[in-house]
mmCIF file of C-alpha atoms in Angstrom:
data_model
loop_
_atom_site.group_PDB
_atom_site.id
_atom_site.type_symbol
_atom_site.label_atom_id
_atom_site.label_comp_id
_atom_site.label_asym_id
_atom_site.label_seq_id
_atom_site.Cartn_x
_atom_site.Cartn_y
_atom_site.Cartn_z
ATOM 1 C CA MET A 1 4.973 -4.961 24.688
ATOM 2 C CA GLY A 2 8.027 -6.038 22.883
ATOM 3 C CA PRO A 3 8.953 -7.203 19.421
ATOM 4 C CA HIS A 4 8.600 -10.849 18.928
ATOM 5 C CA VAL A 5 8.966 -13.539 16.223
ATOM 6 C CA GLU A 6 6.143 -15.846 15.667
ATOM 7 C CA GLY A 7 6.666 -17.923 12.624
ATOM 8 C CA LYS A 8 7.193 -15.956 9.608
ATOM 9 C CA CYS A 9 5.921 -12.795 11.386
ATOM 10 C CA PHE A 10 7.543 -10.269 13.280
ATOM 11 C CA HIS A 11 5.538 -7.661 15.147
ATOM 12 C CA VAL A 12 6.037 -4.441 16.781
ATOM 13 C CA GLU A 13 3.573 -3.544 19.309
ATOM 14 C CA ASP A 14 2.474 0.146 20.672
ATOM 15 C CA ASN A 15 2.061 0.353 24.180
ATOM 16 C CA LYS A 16 -1.614 0.048 24.192
ATOM 17 C CA LYS A 17 -3.676 -2.906 23.667
ATOM 18 C CA LEU A 18 -2.057 -5.671 22.370
ATOM 19 C CA TYR A 19 -2.506 -6.068 18.536
ATOM 20 C CA THR A 20 -1.899 -9.387 17.073
ATOM 21 C CA SER A 21 -3.395 -11.621 14.468
ATOM 22 C CA ASN A 22 -5.430 -14.792 14.699
ATOM 23 C CA TYR A 23 -2.672 -16.355 12.114
ATOM 24 C CA PHE A 24 0.043 -16.761 14.703
ATOM 25 C CA PRO A 25 -0.420 -17.841 18.294
ATOM 26 C CA SER A 26 1.120 -14.949 20.438
ATOM 27 C CA PRO A 27 3.516 -15.694 23.439
ATOM 28 C CA GLN A 28 3.885 -13.683 26.522
ATOM 29 C CA ARG A 29 5.649 -10.795 26.198
ATOM 30 C CA GLU A 30 7.470 -8.288 28.635
ATOM 31 C CA GLU A 31 7.129 -4.508 28.521
ATOM 32 C CA ARG A 32 9.841 -2.497 26.924
ATOM 33 C CA GLY A 33 10.331 1.255 25.852
ATOM 34 C CA GLU A 34 8.944 2.639 22.586
ATOM 35 C CA ARG A 35 12.363 3.279 21.289
ATOM 36 C CA GLU A 36 13.681 -0.094 22.227
ATOM 37 C CA ARG A 37 11.148 -1.643 20.260
ATOM 38 C CA TYR A 38 11.815 0.452 17.354
ATOM 39 C CA LEU A 39 15.514 -0.394 17.653
ATOM 40 C CA ALA A 40 14.811 -3.945 17.751
ATOM 41 C CA ALA A 41 12.847 -3.817 14.729
ATOM 42 C CA THR A 42 15.859 -2.307 12.854
ATOM 43 C CA LYS A 43 18.081 -5.383 14.056
ATOM 44 C CA MET A 44 15.342 -7.926 13.178
ATOM 45 C CA SER A 45 18.037 -9.647 10.869
ATOM 46 C CA ALA A 46 20.166 -10.639 13.588
ATOM 47 C CA GLN A 47 17.290 -11.828 15.882
ATOM 48 C CA THR A 48 16.078 -14.379 13.015
ATOM 49 C CA ALA A 49 17.966 -17.380 12.075
ATOM 50 C CA ASN A 50 19.720 -15.805 9.103
ATOM 51 C CA PRO A 51 16.475 -15.359 7.125
ATOM 52 C CA LYS A 52 16.640 -15.856 3.260
ATOM 53 C CA PRO A 53 14.091 -14.223 0.742
ATOM 54 C CA ASN A 54 10.989 -16.025 0.219
ATOM 55 C CA ILE A 55 11.117 -15.730 -3.844
ATOM 56 C CA PRO A 56 8.911 -18.359 -5.144
ATOM 57 C CA TRP A 57 9.112 -19.808 -8.863
ATOM 58 C CA ASN A 58 6.506 -17.418 -10.217
ATOM 59 C CA VAL A 59 8.412 -14.295 -9.048
ATOM 60 C CA LYS A 60 11.722 -15.412 -10.596
ATOM 61 C CA LEU A 61 9.789 -16.053 -13.780
ATOM 62 C CA PHE A 62 8.313 -12.631 -13.643
ATOM 63 C CA ARG A 63 11.755 -11.192 -12.911
ATOM 64 C CA ALA A 64 13.471 -12.855 -15.824
ATOM 65 C CA SER A 65 10.782 -12.228 -18.573
ATOM 66 C CA THR A 66 10.117 -8.631 -17.680
ATOM 67 C CA SER A 67 13.507 -7.046 -16.528
ATOM 68 C CA TRP A 68 14.511 -6.391 -20.050
ATOM 69 C CA ILE A 69 11.167 -4.465 -20.729
ATOM 70 C CA PHE A 70 11.717 -2.124 -18.037
ATOM 71 C CA ASP A 71 15.264 -1.553 -18.920
ATOM 72 C CA ALA A 72 14.524 -0.744 -22.688
ATOM 73 C CA ALA A 73 11.485 1.665 -21.540
ATOM 74 C CA LEU A 74 12.810 3.661 -18.951
ATOM 75 C CA ARG A 75 15.194 5.978 -20.867
ATOM 76 C CA PRO A 76 18.062 7.707 -19.365
ATOM 77 C CA ASN A 77 16.823 11.198 -20.232
ATOM 78 C CA GLY A 78 14.037 10.612 -17.833
ATOM 79 C CA THR A 79 11.305 9.710 -20.552
ATOM 80 C CA ILE A 80 9.386 6.232 -20.804
ATOM 81 C CA ASN A 81 8.674 4.142 -23.820
ATOM 82 C CA ARG A 82 4.930 4.172 -22.898
ATOM 83 C CA GLY A 83 3.947 2.025 -25.808
ATOM 84 C CA LEU A 84 6.234 -0.685 -24.972
ATOM 85 C CA ILE A 85 4.933 -0.845 -21.375
ATOM 86 C CA ASN A 86 1.222 -0.842 -22.548
ATOM 87 C CA PHE A 87 1.822 -3.437 -25.089
ATOM 88 C CA PHE A 88 2.636 -5.904 -21.885
ATOM 89 C CA ASP A 89 0.382 -4.453 -19.475
ATOM 90 C CA PHE A 90 -2.432 -6.950 -19.983
ATOM 91 C CA LYS A 91 -6.183 -5.480 -19.020
ATOM 92 C CA ALA A 92 -8.940 -7.204 -17.350
ATOM 93 C CA PRO A 93 -12.432 -5.883 -17.843
ATOM 94 C CA PRO A 94 -15.202 -5.495 -15.167
ATOM 95 C CA SER A 95 -17.046 -8.601 -14.261
ATOM 96 C CA PHE A 96 -20.723 -7.624 -13.688
ATOM 97 C CA LYS A 97 -21.263 -11.177 -13.264
ATOM 98 C CA PRO A 98 -19.480 -12.350 -10.063
ATOM 99 C CA LEU A 99 -15.988 -13.593 -10.623
ATOM 100 C CA ASP A 100 -14.264 -15.475 -7.754
ATOM 101 C CA GLY A 101 -17.054 -14.536 -5.755
ATOM 102 C CA VAL A 102 -16.734 -10.709 -6.624
ATOM 103 C CA SER A 103 -18.592 -8.669 -9.111
ATOM 104 C CA SER A 104 -16.976 -5.226 -10.358
ATOM 105 C CA SER A 105 -17.891 -2.240 -12.366
ATOM 106 C CA ASP A 106 -16.309 1.011 -13.513
ATOM 107 C CA ILE A 107 -17.301 4.508 -12.366
ATOM 108 C CA THR A 108 -15.872 7.645 -14.035
ATOM 109 C CA VAL A 109 -15.101 10.662 -11.656
ATOM 110 C CA ASP A 110 -13.315 12.996 -14.406
ATOM 111 C CA PRO A 111 -12.757 12.115 -18.226
ATOM 112 C CA SER A 112 -10.586 14.811 -18.723
ATOM 113 C CA ARG A 113 -7.950 13.418 -16.360
ATOM 114 C CA ASP A 114 -9.089 9.596 -16.969
ATOM 115 C CA LEU A 115 -9.905 9.638 -13.158
ATOM 116 C CA TRP A 116 -12.172 6.621 -12.420
ATOM 117 C CA PHE A 117 -12.371 3.705 -10.003
ATOM 118 C CA ARG A 118 -13.357 -0.006 -10.243
ATOM 119 C CA ILE A 119 -15.863 -1.099 -7.630
ATOM 120 C CA TYR A 120 -15.394 -4.618 -6.077
ATOM 121 C CA ASN A 121 -18.359 -6.048 -4.411
ATOM 122 C CA PRO A 122 -18.432 -9.326 -2.954
ATOM 123 C CA ALA A 123 -21.227 -11.553 -3.410
ATOM 124 C CA PRO A 124 -23.614 -12.528 -0.319
ATOM 125 C CA SER A 125 -22.178 -15.319 1.909
ATOM 126 C CA PRO A 126 -23.641 -18.182 0.808
ATOM 127 C CA THR A 127 -24.332 -19.543 4.265
ATOM 128 C CA GLY A 128 -25.654 -16.041 5.509
ATOM 129 C CA SER A 129 -22.892 -15.747 8.469
ATOM 130 C CA ASP A 130 -21.451 -12.968 7.350
ATOM 131 C CA PRO A 131 -23.320 -9.866 9.463
ATOM 132 C CA ASN A 132 -21.856 -7.396 6.953
ATOM 133 C CA ASP A 133 -24.229 -8.900 4.305
ATOM 134 C CA VAL A 134 -26.822 -7.345 6.530
ATOM 135 C CA VAL A 135 -25.413 -4.317 8.121
ATOM 136 C CA GLY A 136 -23.367 -3.168 5.234
ATOM 137 C CA MET A 137 -19.650 -3.642 4.442
ATOM 138 C CA PRO A 138 -16.797 -1.640 5.240
ATOM 139 C CA VAL A 139 -15.432 0.447 2.644
ATOM 140 C CA ILE A 140 -11.494 0.189 1.137
ATOM 141 C CA VAL A 141 -10.235 3.020 -1.166
ATOM 142 C CA PHE A 142 -7.105 1.255 -2.918
ATOM 143 C CA PHE A 143 -4.492 2.837 -4.720
ATOM 144 C CA HIS A 144 -2.243 0.523 -6.784
ATOM 145 C CA GLY A 145 1.723 0.206 -6.746
ATOM 146 C CA GLY A 146 4.047 0.866 -9.537
ATOM 147 C CA GLY A 147 6.299 3.870 -8.734
ATOM 148 C CA TYR A 148 3.932 6.100 -10.175
ATOM 149 C CA ILE A 149 4.920 5.209 -13.740
ATOM 150 C CA LEU A 150 3.458 1.676 -14.142
ATOM 151 C CA GLY A 151 -0.193 0.341 -13.760
ATOM 152 C CA GLN A 152 -3.661 1.136 -14.149
ATOM 153 C CA ALA A 153 -6.917 0.076 -12.220
ATOM 154 C CA ASN A 154 -7.741 -2.464 -14.891
ATOM 155 C CA SER A 155 -4.387 -4.011 -15.279
ATOM 156 C CA ILE A 156 -4.606 -7.708 -14.833
ATOM 157 C CA SER A 157 -2.368 -7.784 -11.676
ATOM 158 C CA VAL A 158 -4.196 -4.841 -9.745
ATOM 159 C CA ASP A 159 -7.573 -6.347 -10.810
ATOM 160 C CA LYS A 160 -6.498 -9.534 -9.098
ATOM 161 C CA GLN A 161 -5.287 -7.828 -6.161
ATOM 162 C CA ALA A 162 -8.348 -5.924 -5.603
ATOM 163 C CA ARG A 163 -10.707 -8.519 -6.111
ATOM 164 C CA LYS A 164 -8.655 -10.838 -3.541
ATOM 165 C CA PHE A 165 -8.821 -8.068 -0.996
ATOM 166 C CA ALA A 166 -12.656 -7.385 -1.489
ATOM 167 C CA ARG A 167 -13.257 -11.311 -1.369
ATOM 168 C CA GLU A 168 -11.010 -12.251 1.547
ATOM 169 C CA LEU A 169 -11.695 -9.021 3.698
ATOM 170 C CA ARG A 170 -15.609 -9.154 2.851
ATOM 171 C CA ALA A 171 -15.393 -5.389 2.137
ATOM 172 C CA ILE A 172 -16.278 -3.301 -0.909
ATOM 173 C CA VAL A 173 -13.176 -2.025 -2.541
ATOM 174 C CA PHE A 174 -12.880 1.118 -4.729
ATOM 175 C CA SER A 175 -9.665 0.926 -6.831
ATOM 176 C CA VAL A 176 -8.642 4.453 -8.293
ATOM 177 C CA ASN A 177 -7.054 4.862 -11.520
ATOM 178 C CA TYR A 178 -4.668 7.761 -11.478
ATOM 179 C CA ARG A 179 -2.529 9.096 -14.212
ATOM 180 C CA LEU A 180 1.195 8.234 -14.447
ATOM 181 C CA ALA A 181 4.712 9.922 -14.483
ATOM 182 C CA PRO A 182 6.661 11.106 -16.257
ATOM 183 C CA GLU A 183 3.734 12.589 -18.325
ATOM 184 C CA HIS A 184 2.028 13.621 -15.093
ATOM 185 C CA ARG A 185 4.020 14.618 -12.260
ATOM 186 C CA PHE A 186 3.512 15.611 -8.736
ATOM 187 C CA PRO A 187 1.029 16.737 -7.446
ATOM 188 C CA SER A 188 -1.410 15.426 -10.116
ATOM 189 C CA GLN A 189 -1.641 11.856 -8.380
ATOM 190 C CA TYR A 190 -2.141 13.344 -4.968
ATOM 191 C CA GLU A 191 -5.044 15.786 -6.168
ATOM 192 C CA GLU A 192 -6.745 12.615 -8.276
ATOM 193 C CA GLY A 193 -6.707 10.392 -5.134
ATOM 194 C CA PHE A 194 -8.219 12.999 -2.883
ATOM 195 C CA ASP A 195 -10.583 13.612 -5.639
ATOM 196 C CA ALA A 196 -11.474 10.206 -5.971
ATOM 197 C CA LEU A 197 -12.402 9.896 -2.199
ATOM 198 C CA ARG A 198 -14.328 13.324 -2.097
ATOM 199 C CA PHE A 199 -16.433 11.770 -5.126
ATOM 200 C CA ILE A 200 -17.256 8.571 -3.299
ATOM 201 C CA ASP A 201 -18.508 10.862 -0.170
ATOM 202 C CA GLU A 202 -20.812 12.477 -2.785
ATOM 203 C CA MET A 203 -22.117 9.527 -4.686
ATOM 204 C CA ASP A 204 -25.951 8.975 -4.851
ATOM 205 C CA GLY A 205 -27.500 5.657 -4.489
ATOM 206 C CA ARG A 206 -27.715 4.858 -8.412
ATOM 207 C CA ASP A 207 -23.838 4.280 -8.463
ATOM 208 C CA LEU A 208 -22.930 3.489 -4.884
ATOM 209 C CA PRO A 209 -23.471 -0.054 -3.734
ATOM 210 C CA PRO A 210 -26.374 0.038 -1.590
ATOM 211 C CA ASN A 211 -24.309 -2.228 1.076
ATOM 212 C CA ALA A 212 -21.350 0.155 1.189
ATOM 213 C CA ASP A 213 -21.111 1.581 4.680
ATOM 214 C CA LEU A 214 -19.149 4.863 4.080
ATOM 215 C CA ASN A 215 -19.165 5.189 7.947
ATOM 216 C CA ARG A 216 -16.467 2.442 7.892
ATOM 217 C CA CYS A 217 -13.948 3.689 5.441
ATOM 218 C CA PHE A 218 -10.118 2.589 4.953
ATOM 219 C CA ILE A 219 -7.637 3.835 2.559
ATOM 220 C CA ALA A 220 -5.183 1.328 1.532
ATOM 221 C CA GLY A 221 -2.072 1.320 -0.907
ATOM 222 C CA GLU A 222 0.810 -0.838 -1.923
ATOM 223 C CA SER A 223 4.338 0.798 -2.470
ATOM 224 C CA ALA A 224 3.626 3.916 -4.438
ATOM 225 C CA GLY A 225 0.074 3.582 -3.533
ATOM 226 C CA GLY A 226 1.029 3.481 -0.043
ATOM 227 C CA ASN A 227 2.715 6.769 -0.387
ATOM 228 C CA LEU A 228 -0.447 8.170 -2.347
ATOM 229 C CA ALA A 229 -2.731 6.956 0.537
ATOM 230 C CA HIS A 230 -0.782 8.753 3.014
ATOM 231 C CA PHE A 231 -0.938 12.000 1.543
ATOM 232 C CA VAL A 232 -4.605 11.640 0.586
ATOM 233 C CA ALA A 233 -5.079 10.672 4.453
ATOM 234 C CA VAL A 234 -3.619 14.107 5.460
ATOM 235 C CA ARG A 235 -5.701 16.017 3.405
ATOM 236 C CA ALA A 236 -8.732 13.910 4.176
ATOM 237 C CA GLY A 237 -7.721 15.164 7.759
ATOM 238 C CA GLU A 238 -8.367 18.779 6.871
ATOM 239 C CA TYR A 239 -11.614 18.027 4.934
ATOM 240 C CA GLY A 240 -15.181 18.050 6.183
ATOM 241 C CA PHE A 241 -17.075 14.952 4.370
ATOM 242 C CA LYS A 242 -20.646 14.493 4.449
ATOM 243 C CA ARG A 243 -20.510 10.407 4.837
ATOM 244 C CA VAL A 244 -17.124 9.318 4.576
ATOM 245 C CA ASN A 245 -15.587 8.339 8.034
ATOM 246 C CA LEU A 246 -12.007 7.246 7.605
ATOM 247 C CA LEU A 247 -11.117 4.855 10.090
ATOM 248 C CA GLY A 248 -7.672 3.663 9.228
ATOM 249 C CA LEU A 249 -4.870 3.605 6.675
ATOM 250 C CA ILE A 250 -3.054 0.283 5.337
ATOM 251 C CA ALA A 251 0.149 1.079 3.906
ATOM 252 C CA VAL A 252 2.006 -1.925 2.554
ATOM 253 C CA GLN A 253 5.713 -1.654 1.695
ATOM 254 C CA PRO A 254 5.107 2.111 1.199
ATOM 255 C CA PHE A 255 7.212 3.983 -1.297
ATOM 256 C CA PHE A 256 9.396 6.575 0.756
ATOM 257 C CA GLY A 257 12.934 7.802 0.187
ATOM 258 C CA GLY A 258 15.534 10.432 0.448
ATOM 259 C CA GLU A 259 18.953 11.578 -0.471
ATOM 260 C CA GLU A 260 20.496 9.665 2.453
ATOM 261 C CA ARG A 261 21.411 6.286 1.413
ATOM 262 C CA VAL A 262 20.119 3.940 4.289
ATOM 263 C CA GLU A 263 21.570 0.574 5.020
ATOM 264 C CA SER A 264 18.417 -1.455 3.214
ATOM 265 C CA GLU A 265 19.228 0.650 0.156
ATOM 266 C CA LYS A 266 22.746 -0.209 0.348
ATOM 267 C CA ARG A 267 22.384 -4.050 1.352
ATOM 268 C CA LEU A 268 19.590 -4.623 -1.258
ATOM 269 C CA PHE A 269 20.410 -2.320 -4.020
ATOM 270 C CA TRP A 270 19.847 -4.977 -6.748
ATOM 271 C CA GLY A 271 16.912 -6.605 -4.956
ATOM 272 C CA PRO A 272 14.740 -9.387 -6.165
ATOM 273 C CA THR A 273 11.973 -7.322 -7.285
ATOM 274 C CA LEU A 274 12.982 -3.775 -6.995
ATOM 275 C CA ARG A 275 16.408 -2.243 -7.690
ATOM 276 C CA LEU A 276 18.019 1.026 -6.430
ATOM 277 C CA ASP A 277 18.456 2.625 -9.906
ATOM 278 C CA GLY A 278 14.861 1.909 -10.601
ATOM 279 C CA THR A 279 13.575 3.713 -7.448
ATOM 280 C CA ASP A 280 16.039 6.655 -8.347
ATOM 281 C CA TRP A 281 14.419 6.885 -11.585
ATOM 282 C CA TYR A 282 10.724 6.581 -10.434
ATOM 283 C CA TRP A 283 11.581 9.633 -7.978
ATOM 284 C CA ARG A 284 13.074 11.478 -10.832
ATOM 285 C CA ALA A 285 10.095 10.976 -13.078
ATOM 286 C CA PHE A 286 7.434 11.805 -10.451
ATOM 287 C CA LEU A 287 8.871 14.745 -8.308
ATOM 288 C CA PRO A 288 8.907 18.259 -9.886
ATOM 289 C CA GLU A 289 11.909 19.113 -12.251
ATOM 290 C CA GLY A 290 14.811 20.134 -10.253
ATOM 291 C CA SER A 291 13.674 18.578 -6.928
ATOM 292 C CA ASN A 292 15.751 15.848 -5.040
ATOM 293 C CA ARG A 293 14.555 13.055 -3.133
ATOM 294 C CA ASP A 294 14.465 15.083 0.007
ATOM 295 C CA HIS A 295 11.396 16.697 -1.276
ATOM 296 C CA PRO A 296 8.507 15.980 1.397
ATOM 297 C CA ALA A 297 6.658 13.924 -1.197
ATOM 298 C CA ALA A 298 9.591 11.122 -0.964
ATOM 299 C CA ASN A 299 10.977 11.906 2.442
ATOM 300 C CA VAL A 300 7.659 12.667 4.487
ATOM 301 C CA PHE A 301 9.629 13.114 7.815
ATOM 302 C CA GLY A 302 12.663 14.563 6.081
ATOM 303 C CA PRO A 303 14.152 18.447 6.401
ATOM 304 C CA ASN A 304 11.737 19.779 3.976
ATOM 305 C CA ALA A 305 8.527 17.953 5.470
ATOM 306 C CA GLY A 306 5.644 19.624 7.008
ATOM 307 C CA GLU A 307 4.418 18.945 10.517
ATOM 308 C CA ILE A 308 1.405 16.628 10.762
ATOM 309 C CA SER A 309 1.163 16.403 14.743
ATOM 310 C CA GLY A 310 -1.899 18.771 14.630
ATOM 311 C CA VAL A 311 -3.638 17.110 11.638
ATOM 312 C CA ARG A 312 -6.391 14.664 12.143
ATOM 313 C CA PHE A 313 -4.933 11.326 11.070
ATOM 314 C CA PRO A 314 -6.506 7.603 11.040
ATOM 315 C CA ALA A 315 -4.813 4.709 12.695
ATOM 316 C CA THR A 316 -2.275 3.223 10.472
ATOM 317 C CA LEU A 317 -1.107 -0.204 9.716
ATOM 318 C CA VAL A 318 2.492 -0.184 8.361
ATOM 319 C CA VAL A 319 3.589 -3.533 6.601
ATOM 320 C CA ILE A 320 7.319 -3.992 5.733
ATOM 321 C CA GLY A 321 9.457 -6.887 4.560
ATOM 322 C CA GLY A 322 13.052 -7.781 5.495
ATOM 323 C CA PHE A 323 14.320 -8.106 1.760
ATOM 324 C CA ASP A 324 12.911 -4.817 0.423
ATOM 325 C CA LEU A 325 15.173 -2.078 -0.184
ATOM 326 C CA LEU A 326 12.449 0.325 1.264
ATOM 327 C CA ARG A 327 12.592 -1.146 4.437
ATOM 328 C CA ASP A 328 14.474 1.335 6.572
ATOM 329 C CA TRP A 329 12.482 4.220 4.857
ATOM 330 C CA ASP A 330 9.457 2.529 6.164
ATOM 331 C CA LEU A 331 10.923 2.015 9.533
ATOM 332 C CA ARG A 332 11.394 5.957 9.614
ATOM 333 C CA TYR A 333 7.897 6.485 8.421
ATOM 334 C CA TYR A 334 6.589 4.308 11.377
ATOM 335 C CA ASP A 335 8.945 6.161 13.794
ATOM 336 C CA GLY A 336 7.600 9.378 12.442
ATOM 337 C CA LEU A 337 3.899 8.795 12.878
ATOM 338 C CA LYS A 338 4.748 7.699 16.402
ATOM 339 C CA ARG A 339 6.668 11.002 17.153
ATOM 340 C CA SER A 340 3.712 12.835 15.543
ATOM 341 C CA GLY A 341 1.359 11.154 18.163
ATOM 342 C CA LYS A 342 -0.619 9.067 15.825
ATOM 343 C CA GLU A 343 -1.790 5.362 16.496
ATOM 344 C CA VAL A 344 0.587 3.463 14.270
ATOM 345 C CA HIS A 345 0.994 -0.459 14.252
ATOM 346 C CA LEU A 346 4.198 -2.296 12.576
ATOM 347 C CA VAL A 347 3.914 -5.704 10.918
ATOM 348 C CA ASP A 348 7.270 -7.180 9.628
ATOM 349 C CA TYR A 349 7.819 -10.221 7.660
ATOM 350 C CA PRO A 350 11.610 -10.982 7.908
ATOM 351 C CA THR A 351 11.739 -12.779 4.478
ATOM 352 C CA ALA A 352 9.528 -10.798 2.364
ATOM 353 C CA ILE A 353 10.363 -9.221 -0.843
ATOM 354 C CA HIS A 354 9.242 -6.119 -2.176
ATOM 355 C CA GLY A 355 5.750 -6.668 -4.016
ATOM 356 C CA PHE A 356 4.818 -9.718 -1.979
ATOM 357 C CA TRP A 357 1.358 -8.961 -1.722
ATOM 358 C CA ASN A 358 1.021 -8.420 -5.321
ATOM 359 C CA PHE A 359 2.726 -11.561 -6.367
ATOM 360 C CA GLY A 360 0.431 -13.347 -3.557
ATOM 361 C CA VAL A 361 3.695 -15.023 -1.998
ATOM 362 C CA MET A 362 2.716 -17.610 0.833
ATOM 363 C CA PRO A 363 2.825 -17.685 3.881
ATOM 364 C CA GLU A 364 3.196 -13.935 4.053
ATOM 365 C CA TYR A 365 0.038 -12.967 1.945
ATOM 366 C CA GLY A 366 -2.168 -15.106 4.039
ATOM 367 C CA SER A 367 -0.731 -13.657 7.144
ATOM 368 C CA LEU A 368 -1.292 -10.116 5.782
ATOM 369 C CA ILE A 369 -4.813 -10.865 5.171
ATOM 370 C CA GLU A 370 -5.208 -11.767 8.757
ATOM 371 C CA GLU A 371 -3.150 -8.669 9.767
ATOM 372 C CA VAL A 372 -5.480 -6.249 7.679
ATOM 373 C CA ARG A 373 -8.643 -8.126 9.012
ATOM 374 C CA ALA A 374 -7.803 -7.967 12.754
ATOM 375 C CA PHE A 375 -6.643 -4.126 12.254
ATOM 376 C CA MET A 376 -9.970 -3.442 10.432
ATOM 377 C CA GLN A 377 -11.964 -5.057 13.221
ATOM 378 C CA LYS A 378 -10.321 -3.376 15.812
ATOM 379 C CA GLN A 379 -10.736 0.124 14.300
ATOM 380 C CA MET A 380 -14.560 -0.578 13.469
ATOM 381 C CA GLY A 381 -14.969 -1.735 17.138
ATOM 382 C CA LYS A 382 -13.725 1.461 18.778
#
């Protein structure tokens, strides 16, 4: 199937069964080769009527009020003013009584590494119409974004994000707290992400919600969390879980890069919510000292990357935005998974900025929820 523009949503389909959401009606499409579909996605801007970035007032206000904080906190020598960052990183406590229809609780995995997660459990449907209330809810293990240097599972923005995911997808969300760079560099976050998944696999009935169906498990992440989710999925493919059955990976604007300056980085170097000097700083803070951006943690299909064609890897949904400087790296990620023989679906929002999900930017956010729901239902129906 060929690429198509439907409202605000641009799809690139695989050559198997058509994958679309219910959010936008799907017109009839003609068959094209896989490479032509990929190339069409890279030329998306020319195929849409001169799209402009969708930047609502709350995002503009956030950018204006916080840019000075990051400029002051991220020092040229690669250290960070963690006290300044934490002062403005407001926290949300767990809500044992349902808040917005979702209760939450915190579980410690390893106190020596400050490794823990927050579980979000949607209240039963008031009408009793949700079959998940009877047979158990799918599980989403979620990794937040922030360039590996910002955010925690109890940050207000992350808490809001995970709570919405749980409520709107009718799924139990495990939002993982991992340590941050530059105090803790690669591979700490990858190890902690995988250890959290292993811990979930071994949880007993005292802490694991009784309605959590680990046989229908997904990994999800935004930005740096999408990068982290990829590497957890790779490692999970080589591990024998007792109960976790990993059905899919949801990567929303995942954080990848390389030494080459791709077109989207040149065009959007001073992006609405993400700047090129910022991503360079994040990589220097996260990667091993002395490494460059062609390290396999950043350039996952680059010159130093390992081969994953023989690795058991879940079906993947990759979400990208037209005004995200990571766009072209995310397209390469999609293409790399295809070349490795993996099932992967691409959803492209021509006017989306980086972090649109975190900011709840409409209509892209509403479409994203429908896309993720359709993807999960497809994988659970196999």
